[in-house]
Amino acid sequence: MSHTFHIPVLGLGYSIDTPLKVARYGISSVISIVDDNLIERMREYHTENKEEFIPIAKSAPDSREKRITAYLNMVNKMVNKQFEQLKKQPFEAGSDICRYFELLPESSQLKQGYDLMMDFPDKEEQQIFQDILRTQMTKGAIDVNIMSKLDKMNFNDDGEYTGDENTDALVALRAFAKSDLESSVILSAGMNPRLYSSVENFSDFFPDETGGLRKKIILKVSDFRSAFIQAKFLAKKGLWVSEFRVESGLNCGGHAFATQGYLLGPILEEFKQKRAEMINELFELYHAALVNKCLNYTSAPAQRLSVQGGIGTNYENDFLLEYYELDATGWGSPFLLVPEVTNVDEETLRLLTNAVEEDFYLSGSSPLGILFNSFKNSTMEKQRLQRLEKGRPGSPCIKKYLVSNTEFTEKPICTASREYQNLKIRQLQSYQLPEDDYRQQFDTITEKICLCEGLCSSAYIKNNMSKPKENKAVAICPGPNLAYFSGIYSLEEMVKHIYGRLDLLDKIKRPHIFIKELNLYIDYLQEDLKAHLKDLNEKKIKQFNNFKAQLQDGINYYKQLFSELPDHASNMLLLWLDELKASENKLNGTLI
C-alpha cells in the first residue's frame, strides 16, 4: 500500500464516490453499497457522456444487484483511467503525478525515491528514475462496506418471499462479487451466518493459481474474541480474512457497538500478543477446507491489522502503528471537513466547523435499535423537532431499507416511520402512565429518524441532484473526535496532519484517544445504570459490576503503558496521568 491510512465508510452518501477523488493518489477508501437508489443516481451523475447512461429501473429483474455492479464497474473504470492519465504526466510543479508523491509519508520508499529524483542534476538520469517511479505507483483500493445485520427480506408484487438469496445484504455481496473490482468487502456490525456462508459461492474469494485473491474479506471488529470466532467460521469454508479492522466501540462515527467494558488499548494488546497464534490456527482450518476443494497452498496469505475510531494526532497515529505493530490506521470523521474528498453540503459543513464537544452525542435515533453517533445541530434533528411541534412525529418511509418491526403489522415497518410512531404512541396512551414515565417513553419512540433519506441528502444537495419534493434534511453521524477539528481543510492539509508535517490541532485542548474512549465508556455505564434503576435485579447488577471491573482493568493497563513511554512523551505524560486519575475517580464514584 502507498499510504498507511485509509478512509473508512462514511454514512451512505458521504463517501459514496470518495474513490473517484482519492484512489488515483494511492489512498484507499470505502463505499457503502446499502442504498441502490443513491448508487443509481450517482452512476447517472458521474457518467461522463450522459447519452451513454442506461438507467436500471427499480422494477427491473435483479435491479438491486445490477445497479450496484454497474456503479462499481463505472467507478473502477474511471479510477483506472484517472490513474493511467496521472502516470503519463510530466513531473512538473502542480501536476497530479507530483501531488501523488508529495502526499506520501516520509517513510515511503517511493517518497524517498521521488525526493532523490527531484535533486538529480542530470536530466537524462532523472528521466530514467522517473520511469522507474511510474512502474512502482499503485492505486488506492476501492473497497465496499456491507453492514451484516442490515439484511432486509424482500417480497415480490404478490407478497411472496423471494428467498434467502435475495435479502439486501446477500444481493449486495453478489453485486460486488460480480463486479470488475479487485478489492475487499468490509463486513461490519457483527456476524451474519447466512451472509458469511454465501461468500463461498463466489470463486474470486478463493486463491487463483498463484495464490492471489481477486476479492478479499475484511472484518470490522470490536474485540479479539469476536474477530477470532468470525474468522474461524470463514476459514472452515476456505475463506481467508485478509484484514481485521479494529474499531473503537464508542469513539467512532455511525452506529456504536459498545463492548462489555473492553477498551481499545487492551484489545489491541491482545491482538498483538495472540496475532501469530491466531494466524496459525486459522491457516490450519483454511488449508484443510481448501484441500477439500482440491486447492492446496502451503503458506498462509497475508493478514493485515488496522485500527480506527477517534485517532486525532500524528503522535497517536504513529504510536498505534508502531507499538501495536499495525499495518494501517483509519481516519474517517476528520475527512468530513475536506470538501474535495467527501459529500458534505455547505450548511452542514458550516455547522460542523462551529461545533463543540456537547454537540456530538450517542443517541437512540437509529431505527435499528443500535446506539448512533449524532450531531445535535443537524437539519434532520431540527426537522424531527418541528414535526413533533406540529403533532406529526415520524417520517414518510420511502426506501424501506431499515424496516424490521412487526409489532403492529404483518409486514415489517420502520420504527422511524410515521406509521409506526403513530401506532406506538396510541398504544402508549392506552397505558395511562404517570406523566414522567409517559414522557420518557414518548421521547424514546419519537427519537428515531429516517437514516435512509438523511444520510443521502447531503450528497444530493452538494452535487445539485435533489429532486423538487425530496426531503432535504441532512443526518450526519461523526465520531466525537470531530469536535476538536474546526476548519475546512484541503486533502494536502489533512494528509500532512496525519503524517506529522502539519498540526491542525495545535493549541487545541484534547484528551488522549485512549482517555477519551475511557470517558465515553464511563458515561455510557452511568447512563445505562440510570436507565435501569427501576428494574435493577441481581443479574443486571452483576453485569454492571463486571463492566465497571473491566474498565478498571483498562485503567490499570493504561497506567502501566504510560509509565513505559519514552522520554519524548514526558511533557504530555503528566497531563495524561492526571486525566487518567480523574477518569478513575469518576468510575469509582459510579455506585452500583
XYZ file of C-alpha atoms in Angstrom:
592
model
C 0.000 0.000 0.000
C 1.205 3.524 -0.801
C -0.276 5.048 2.351
C -0.522 3.899 5.937
C -4.090 5.126 6.428
C -7.449 4.526 4.763
C -10.747 6.419 4.739
C -13.496 4.202 6.220
C -17.095 4.219 5.027
C -18.867 7.457 5.979
C -22.646 7.088 6.166
C -24.455 6.241 2.951
C -23.641 9.224 0.780
C -20.642 10.940 2.326
C -18.064 8.547 0.846
C -20.167 7.104 -1.987
C -17.755 8.498 -4.610
C -14.652 9.154 -2.497
C -12.537 6.686 -4.555
C -13.044 8.947 -7.579
C -11.375 11.711 -5.592
C -8.505 9.928 -3.829
C -7.777 6.473 -5.303
C -5.503 7.860 -8.035
C -3.259 9.203 -5.265
C -2.865 5.733 -3.729
C -5.365 6.403 -0.917
C -7.828 3.591 -0.163
C -11.432 4.345 0.774
C -14.722 2.557 1.319
C -18.119 2.827 -0.398
C -21.393 1.839 1.265
C -23.445 -0.438 -1.004
C -26.652 -0.370 1.032
C -28.710 2.114 -0.997
C -29.093 1.142 -4.652
C -31.280 4.202 -5.305
C -28.453 6.505 -4.262
C -25.997 4.359 -6.193
C -28.057 4.543 -9.390
C -28.379 8.317 -9.142
C -24.636 8.692 -8.529
C -23.946 6.473 -11.535
C -26.012 8.809 -13.675
C -24.306 11.856 -12.167
C -20.800 10.533 -12.858
C -21.417 9.053 -16.308
C -19.102 11.221 -18.387
C -21.234 11.126 -21.528
C -24.855 11.421 -20.357
C -26.079 9.846 -23.596
C -24.299 6.620 -22.592
C -26.219 6.299 -19.328
C -28.699 3.434 -19.495
C -30.928 3.529 -16.397
C -31.738 0.371 -14.473
C -35.323 0.699 -13.295
C -36.200 -0.318 -9.745
C -38.849 -2.601 -11.212
C -36.374 -4.427 -13.482
C -35.431 -8.030 -12.580
C -32.457 -8.157 -10.190
C -32.297 -4.348 -10.266
C -30.503 -4.024 -6.917
C -27.702 -6.349 -7.957
C -27.365 -4.823 -11.424
C -27.338 -1.250 -10.136
C -24.600 -1.904 -7.590
C -22.452 -3.873 -10.047
C -22.849 -1.231 -12.744
C -21.810 1.536 -10.372
C -18.780 -0.334 -9.032
C -17.669 -1.153 -12.569
C -18.025 2.504 -13.571
C -16.022 3.718 -10.551
C -13.342 1.115 -11.266
C -13.127 2.139 -14.913
C -12.935 5.836 -14.068
C -10.266 5.356 -11.393
C -8.168 3.251 -13.783
C -8.463 5.970 -16.411
C -7.539 8.693 -13.908
C -4.543 6.694 -12.714
C -3.220 5.963 -16.188
C -3.535 9.631 -17.144
C -1.783 10.662 -13.934
C 1.146 8.310 -14.570
C 1.713 9.832 -18.014
C 2.010 13.380 -16.712
C 5.392 15.141 -16.627
C 6.985 15.679 -13.231
C 6.211 19.383 -13.106
C 5.222 21.540 -10.145
C 1.459 21.420 -9.577
C 0.905 18.254 -11.620
C -1.168 15.372 -10.290
C 1.788 12.997 -10.505
C 3.848 15.263 -8.245
C 0.847 15.544 -5.924
C 0.755 11.727 -5.750
C 4.323 11.539 -4.459
C 4.151 14.626 -2.241
C 1.159 13.169 -0.351
C 3.102 10.017 0.562
C 4.529 9.557 4.073
C 8.218 10.303 4.570
C 8.755 6.638 5.468
C 7.652 5.539 1.995
C 10.441 4.303 -0.259
C 8.545 5.798 -3.186
C 8.529 9.215 -1.493
C 12.232 8.935 -0.739
C 12.909 7.920 -4.349
C 10.858 10.878 -5.610
C 12.753 13.341 -3.396
C 16.051 11.871 -4.596
C 14.956 12.072 -8.234
C 13.967 15.734 -7.908
C 17.526 16.545 -6.757
C 19.204 14.851 -9.744
C 21.066 17.470 -11.780
C 21.303 15.235 -14.850
C 18.067 15.333 -16.892
C 18.676 12.008 -18.624
C 19.374 10.270 -15.320
C 16.298 11.959 -13.862
C 14.151 10.629 -16.714
C 15.318 7.047 -16.105
C 14.454 7.368 -12.430
C 11.042 8.837 -13.263
C 10.219 5.839 -15.433
C 11.113 3.521 -12.555
C 8.909 5.517 -10.151
C 5.963 5.274 -12.541
C 6.158 1.480 -12.536
C 6.081 1.406 -8.713
C 2.952 3.544 -8.287
C -0.224 1.868 -7.008
C -3.853 2.932 -6.867
C -5.799 3.154 -3.656
C -8.303 0.338 -3.125
C -11.983 0.780 -3.964
C -13.402 -1.210 -1.082
C -17.075 -1.702 -0.224
C -18.904 -2.000 3.086
C -21.818 -4.277 3.933
C -23.413 -3.876 7.353
C -24.078 -7.558 8.039
C -27.235 -7.109 10.099
C -28.751 -4.741 7.524
C -30.291 -7.658 5.648
C -33.913 -6.912 4.828
C -36.070 -9.739 3.449
C -37.670 -8.928 0.090
C -41.054 -9.794 -1.418
C -42.437 -9.746 -4.960
C -45.557 -7.886 -6.118
C -47.721 -10.807 -4.973
C -46.305 -10.586 -1.460
C -44.264 -13.786 -1.823
C -40.846 -14.005 -0.161
C -38.157 -14.002 -2.858
C -35.813 -16.273 -0.887
C -32.809 -16.082 1.405
C -30.504 -15.495 -1.534
C -32.296 -12.211 -2.301
C -32.094 -10.437 1.028
C -30.478 -6.997 0.869
C -27.046 -7.936 2.230
C -26.721 -11.085 0.106
C -27.669 -9.237 -3.071
C -25.115 -6.510 -2.269
C -22.429 -9.158 -1.765
C -23.369 -10.843 -5.044
C -23.203 -7.480 -6.836
C -19.693 -6.857 -5.512
C -18.617 -10.410 -6.338
C -19.735 -9.974 -9.951
C -18.058 -6.588 -10.354
C -14.700 -5.947 -12.037
C -13.150 -4.722 -8.807
C -10.075 -6.366 -7.326
C -10.591 -5.133 -3.790
C -12.175 -6.010 -0.451
C -15.603 -6.251 1.104
C -15.702 -4.967 4.678
C -18.229 -6.925 6.728
C -19.298 -4.901 9.737
C -21.812 -4.896 12.611
C -21.315 -8.465 13.739
C -21.744 -11.906 12.269
C -24.498 -12.902 9.854
C -24.019 -16.669 9.237
C -26.227 -16.668 6.142
C -24.260 -13.810 4.589
C -20.895 -15.261 5.577
C -21.832 -18.657 4.155
C -22.862 -17.124 0.851
C -19.326 -15.788 0.251
C -18.385 -19.389 -0.516
C -20.441 -19.210 -3.721
C -18.014 -16.847 -5.481
C -14.708 -18.041 -6.911
C -12.993 -14.639 -6.660
C -12.761 -15.076 -2.876
C -10.654 -18.217 -3.326
C -6.966 -18.210 -4.320
C -6.054 -18.351 -8.004
C -3.221 -20.442 -9.448
C -0.622 -18.052 -7.983
C -2.302 -17.967 -4.561
C -3.654 -14.452 -5.102
C -7.140 -13.299 -4.161
C -9.056 -11.119 -6.603
C -11.521 -10.230 -3.887
C -10.726 -10.150 -0.198
C -12.604 -10.162 3.085
C -12.062 -7.550 5.776
C -13.821 -7.852 9.129
C -14.588 -4.723 11.116
C -14.414 -5.898 14.738
C -14.532 -4.501 18.264
C -12.614 -7.213 20.167
C -10.276 -10.164 19.664
C -12.684 -12.925 20.666
C -15.413 -11.982 18.187
C -12.802 -11.472 15.458
C -11.399 -14.954 16.014
C -14.854 -16.596 16.076
C -15.892 -14.923 12.811
C -12.578 -15.675 11.103
C -12.751 -19.367 12.100
C -16.275 -19.632 10.699
C -14.965 -18.337 7.363
C -11.713 -20.322 7.411
C -13.666 -23.581 7.740
C -15.198 -22.717 4.362
C -11.827 -21.971 2.763
C -12.283 -18.214 3.102
C -9.410 -16.095 4.400
C -9.796 -12.877 6.376
C -7.233 -10.557 4.820
C -7.594 -7.825 7.426
C -9.103 -7.135 10.817
C -10.189 -3.520 11.234
C -10.449 -2.917 14.959
C -12.845 -0.064 15.659
C -13.429 1.658 18.974
C -16.778 0.646 20.385
C -17.861 4.211 21.219
C -15.206 6.647 19.940
C -16.241 6.231 16.314
C -18.756 7.546 13.798
C -22.032 5.961 12.701
C -23.518 3.126 14.709
C -21.758 2.457 18.009
C -21.323 -1.083 19.266
C -20.283 -0.807 22.907
C -18.183 -3.681 24.218
C -18.675 -5.020 27.744
C -16.166 -2.505 29.043
C -13.249 -3.650 26.873
C -11.133 -0.645 25.901
C -9.187 -0.090 22.704
C -5.669 -0.328 24.190
C -6.156 -3.701 25.900
C -7.971 -5.005 22.813
C -5.046 -4.068 20.566
C -2.639 -5.567 23.109
C -4.487 -8.878 22.884
C -4.273 -8.829 19.092
C -0.567 -8.039 19.333
C 0.123 -10.904 21.739
C -2.043 -13.506 20.015
C -1.812 -12.497 16.357
C 0.741 -15.103 15.241
C -1.023 -17.879 17.138
C -4.344 -16.879 15.584
C -2.925 -16.881 12.045
C -1.505 -20.376 12.534
C -4.784 -21.761 13.855
C -6.799 -20.065 11.106
C -4.458 -21.391 8.428
C -4.901 -24.984 9.631
C -8.678 -24.650 9.184
C -8.277 -22.736 5.916
C -5.808 -25.217 4.432
C -7.984 -28.216 5.320
C -11.016 -26.591 3.697
C -9.054 -25.777 0.534
C -7.769 -29.339 0.269
C -11.387 -30.500 0.303
C -11.976 -28.156 -2.628
C -8.954 -29.609 -4.475
C -6.889 -26.498 -3.756
C -3.592 -26.733 -1.891
C -1.462 -23.875 -0.588
C 1.317 -24.395 1.925
C 1.584 -20.932 3.464
C -0.920 -18.540 4.979
C -1.901 -15.491 2.925
C -1.079 -12.069 4.353
C -3.331 -10.865 7.146
C -3.340 -7.168 7.976
C -4.373 -5.465 11.205
C -5.593 -1.871 11.400
C -7.408 0.372 13.865
C -9.895 3.228 13.521
C -12.099 5.379 15.684
C -11.012 8.597 17.378
C -7.418 8.964 16.134
C -6.708 12.688 16.034
C -2.981 13.429 16.020
C 0.162 12.242 14.300
C 1.548 11.145 17.677
C -1.440 8.869 18.265
C -1.310 7.623 14.691
C 2.382 6.704 14.808
C 2.191 5.274 18.324
C -0.648 2.940 17.375
C 1.181 1.792 14.246
C 4.486 1.182 15.972
C 3.569 -0.038 19.449
C 0.807 -2.414 18.379
C 2.604 -3.415 15.147
C -0.321 -2.384 12.948
C -0.396 -2.189 9.173
C -2.628 0.864 8.895
C -4.948 3.294 10.628
C -8.385 4.551 9.606
C -9.241 8.260 9.543
C -12.949 8.855 8.967
C -14.769 11.784 10.578
C -11.992 14.399 10.030
C -12.397 13.888 6.271
C -15.960 15.219 6.543
C -14.228 18.598 6.749
C -12.360 18.003 3.474
C -14.821 19.042 0.716
C -12.754 17.616 -2.135
C -12.962 14.135 -0.549
C -16.488 13.779 0.887
C -20.042 14.945 0.171
C -20.945 17.416 2.904
C -23.261 20.257 1.926
C -22.262 23.852 2.742
C -24.729 24.369 5.601
C -23.751 21.140 7.381
C -20.081 21.922 6.804
C -20.536 25.328 8.444
C -22.357 23.767 11.406
C -19.630 21.146 11.877
C -16.796 23.676 11.867
C -18.506 25.667 14.636
C -19.454 22.635 16.743
C -18.232 21.918 20.279
C -17.938 18.675 22.258
C -21.507 18.844 23.565
C -22.885 18.857 20.009
C -21.780 15.271 19.417
C -23.617 12.603 21.389
C -24.781 8.999 21.454
C -28.462 8.750 20.599
C -31.236 6.235 20.124
C -32.127 7.801 16.779
C -31.305 4.763 14.629
C -34.308 2.612 13.628
C -32.057 -0.428 14.066
C -32.199 -0.039 17.844
C -28.421 0.396 17.996
C -26.731 3.410 19.571
C -25.956 6.027 16.951
C -23.434 8.871 16.958
C -25.459 12.003 16.318
C -24.942 15.718 15.750
C -27.352 17.968 17.670
C -27.378 20.749 15.084
C -28.158 18.631 12.022
C -31.064 19.771 9.877
C -32.596 16.294 10.266
C -32.759 16.779 14.045
C -34.324 20.218 13.552
C -36.925 18.704 11.209
C -37.708 15.962 13.743
C -38.423 18.562 16.427
C -40.537 20.654 14.037
C -42.662 17.612 13.198
C -43.181 16.964 16.892
C -44.318 20.559 17.420
C -46.873 20.101 14.644
C -48.126 16.860 16.182
C -46.833 14.788 13.243
C -43.980 12.627 14.598
C -42.101 10.237 12.349
C -41.038 10.247 8.715
C -42.567 9.025 5.469
C -40.970 5.642 4.774
C -39.996 5.623 1.109
C -36.883 3.457 0.731
C -37.685 0.847 3.421
C -34.082 -0.351 3.897
C -34.454 -0.375 7.688
C -37.883 -1.981 8.062
C -37.710 -4.534 10.869
C -40.652 -4.146 13.270
C -43.728 -6.406 13.145
C -45.290 -5.332 16.452
C -48.382 -3.898 14.776
C -48.185 -5.121 11.183
C -47.735 -8.385 9.351
C -45.012 -6.975 7.102
C -42.073 -5.246 8.797
C -42.174 -1.460 9.075
C -39.548 1.064 10.201
C -39.591 2.429 13.748
C -38.749 5.881 12.357
C -41.833 5.839 10.135
C -44.908 7.954 10.800
C -46.999 4.779 10.616
C -45.111 3.007 13.395
C -44.767 6.020 15.687
C -48.484 6.831 15.477
C -49.399 3.228 16.321
C -46.869 3.075 19.150
C -47.958 6.403 20.664
C -51.591 5.298 20.536
C -50.624 2.142 22.437
C -48.616 4.189 24.930
C -51.584 6.479 25.576
C -53.755 3.487 26.438
C -51.429 2.583 29.338
C -52.348 5.749 31.285
C -48.834 6.047 32.733
C -47.595 8.747 35.137
C -46.503 11.872 33.256
C -42.757 11.328 33.717
C -42.922 7.704 32.552
C -45.108 8.656 29.593
C -42.761 11.458 28.519
C -39.712 9.216 28.763
C -41.269 6.512 26.581
C -42.726 9.075 24.170
C -39.267 10.615 23.671
C -37.773 7.159 23.050
C -40.364 6.440 20.347
C -40.046 9.780 18.586
C -36.244 9.998 18.764
C -35.924 7.750 15.693
C -35.070 9.461 12.406
C -35.059 8.373 8.771
C -31.452 7.452 8.059
C -32.265 6.160 4.571
C -33.056 9.710 3.436
C -30.962 11.700 5.901
C -27.631 10.027 5.165
C -28.050 10.625 1.412
C -29.395 14.195 1.399
C -26.032 15.897 1.725
C -24.657 14.155 -1.378
C -27.700 15.241 -3.380
C -27.529 18.838 -2.133
C -23.792 19.247 -2.681
C -23.970 17.879 -6.229
C -27.189 19.743 -7.125
C -29.032 16.454 -7.581
C -32.025 16.989 -5.274
C -35.457 16.370 -6.734
C -38.199 19.032 -6.294
C -40.197 17.373 -3.483
C -37.346 15.387 -1.980
C -36.610 15.699 1.737
C -33.518 17.882 2.077
C -32.967 17.388 5.813
C -29.450 16.080 6.475
C -28.484 13.439 9.037
C -24.785 13.143 9.789
C -23.041 10.801 12.209
C -19.469 11.917 13.019
C -17.488 10.458 15.846
C -16.945 12.689 18.906
C -13.349 13.262 17.790
C -14.607 15.737 15.171
C -15.293 18.279 17.937
C -11.581 19.121 18.030
C -11.317 19.945 14.313
C -12.768 23.345 13.485
C -11.716 24.241 9.964
C -12.322 23.366 6.345
C -9.271 21.602 5.014
C -7.673 20.552 1.761
C -6.607 16.974 1.081
C -2.989 18.077 1.433
C -3.624 19.639 4.840
C -5.369 16.578 6.257
C -2.753 14.150 4.926
C 0.076 16.339 6.223
C -1.660 16.362 9.605
C -1.893 12.561 9.646
C 1.791 12.216 8.762
C 3.008 14.939 11.147
C 4.066 17.533 8.590
C 1.336 19.901 9.834
C -0.591 20.155 13.116
C -4.227 21.115 12.573
C -4.901 20.790 16.313
C -2.063 22.982 17.521
C -3.040 24.628 20.856
C -6.325 22.645 20.917
C -7.032 21.029 24.291
C -7.923 17.442 23.511
C -7.763 14.251 25.592
C -5.606 11.313 24.511
C -7.511 8.870 22.292
C -7.474 6.179 24.992
C -8.684 8.528 27.738
C -11.424 9.969 25.547
C -12.749 6.483 24.857
C -12.494 5.581 28.547
C -14.605 8.603 29.497
C -17.166 7.729 26.839
C -17.466 4.264 28.378
C -17.844 5.657 31.909
C -20.594 7.998 30.656
C -22.224 5.051 28.903
C -22.135 2.968 32.091
C -23.649 5.770 34.145
C -26.435 6.401 31.626
C -27.199 2.694 31.342
C -27.281 2.386 35.119
C -29.636 5.363 35.381
C -31.955 3.848 32.782
C -32.262 0.606 34.768
C -32.620 1.995 38.280
C -36.282 0.969 38.456
C -35.725 -2.606 37.358
C -32.314 -3.490 38.802
C -32.009 -7.188 39.610
C -29.165 -9.432 40.683
C -28.242 -10.366 37.117
C -28.147 -6.758 35.949
C -26.118 -5.673 38.993
C -23.580 -8.400 38.195
C -23.354 -7.171 34.583
C -22.758 -3.595 35.716
C -20.089 -4.678 38.198
C -18.320 -6.756 35.536
C -18.449 -3.772 33.162
C -17.008 -1.487 35.835
C -14.280 -4.004 36.716
C -13.327 -4.295 33.059
C -12.953 -0.521 32.819
C -10.748 -0.560 35.924
C -8.576 -3.233 34.306
C -8.278 -0.927 31.304
C -7.219 1.968 33.553
C -4.556 -0.212 35.167
C -3.319 -1.197 31.712
C -3.024 2.467 30.670
C -1.158 3.383 33.866
C 1.418 0.714 33.059
C 1.537 1.679 29.381
C 2.038 5.402 30.063
C 4.771 4.647 32.615
C 6.752 2.873 29.868
C 6.565 5.682 27.331
C 9.908 7.094 26.137
C 11.223 10.424 27.403
C 9.982 12.434 24.426
C 6.415 11.915 25.638
C 7.194 13.227 29.132
C 5.712 16.682 28.518
C 2.340 15.122 27.795
C 2.661 12.304 30.287
C 1.753 14.284 33.420
C -1.366 15.604 31.695
C -2.432 12.117 30.592
C -1.844 10.680 34.059
C -3.901 13.488 35.606
C -6.712 12.843 33.120
C -6.497 9.130 33.816
C -6.718 9.736 37.564
C -9.773 11.965 37.070
C -11.420 9.227 34.995
C -10.626 6.639 37.656
C -12.206 8.829 40.346
C -15.272 9.257 38.159
C -15.528 5.487 37.704
C -15.090 4.854 41.437
C -17.876 7.339 42.086
C -20.244 5.262 39.967
C -22.165 3.382 42.630
C -23.886 0.150 41.630
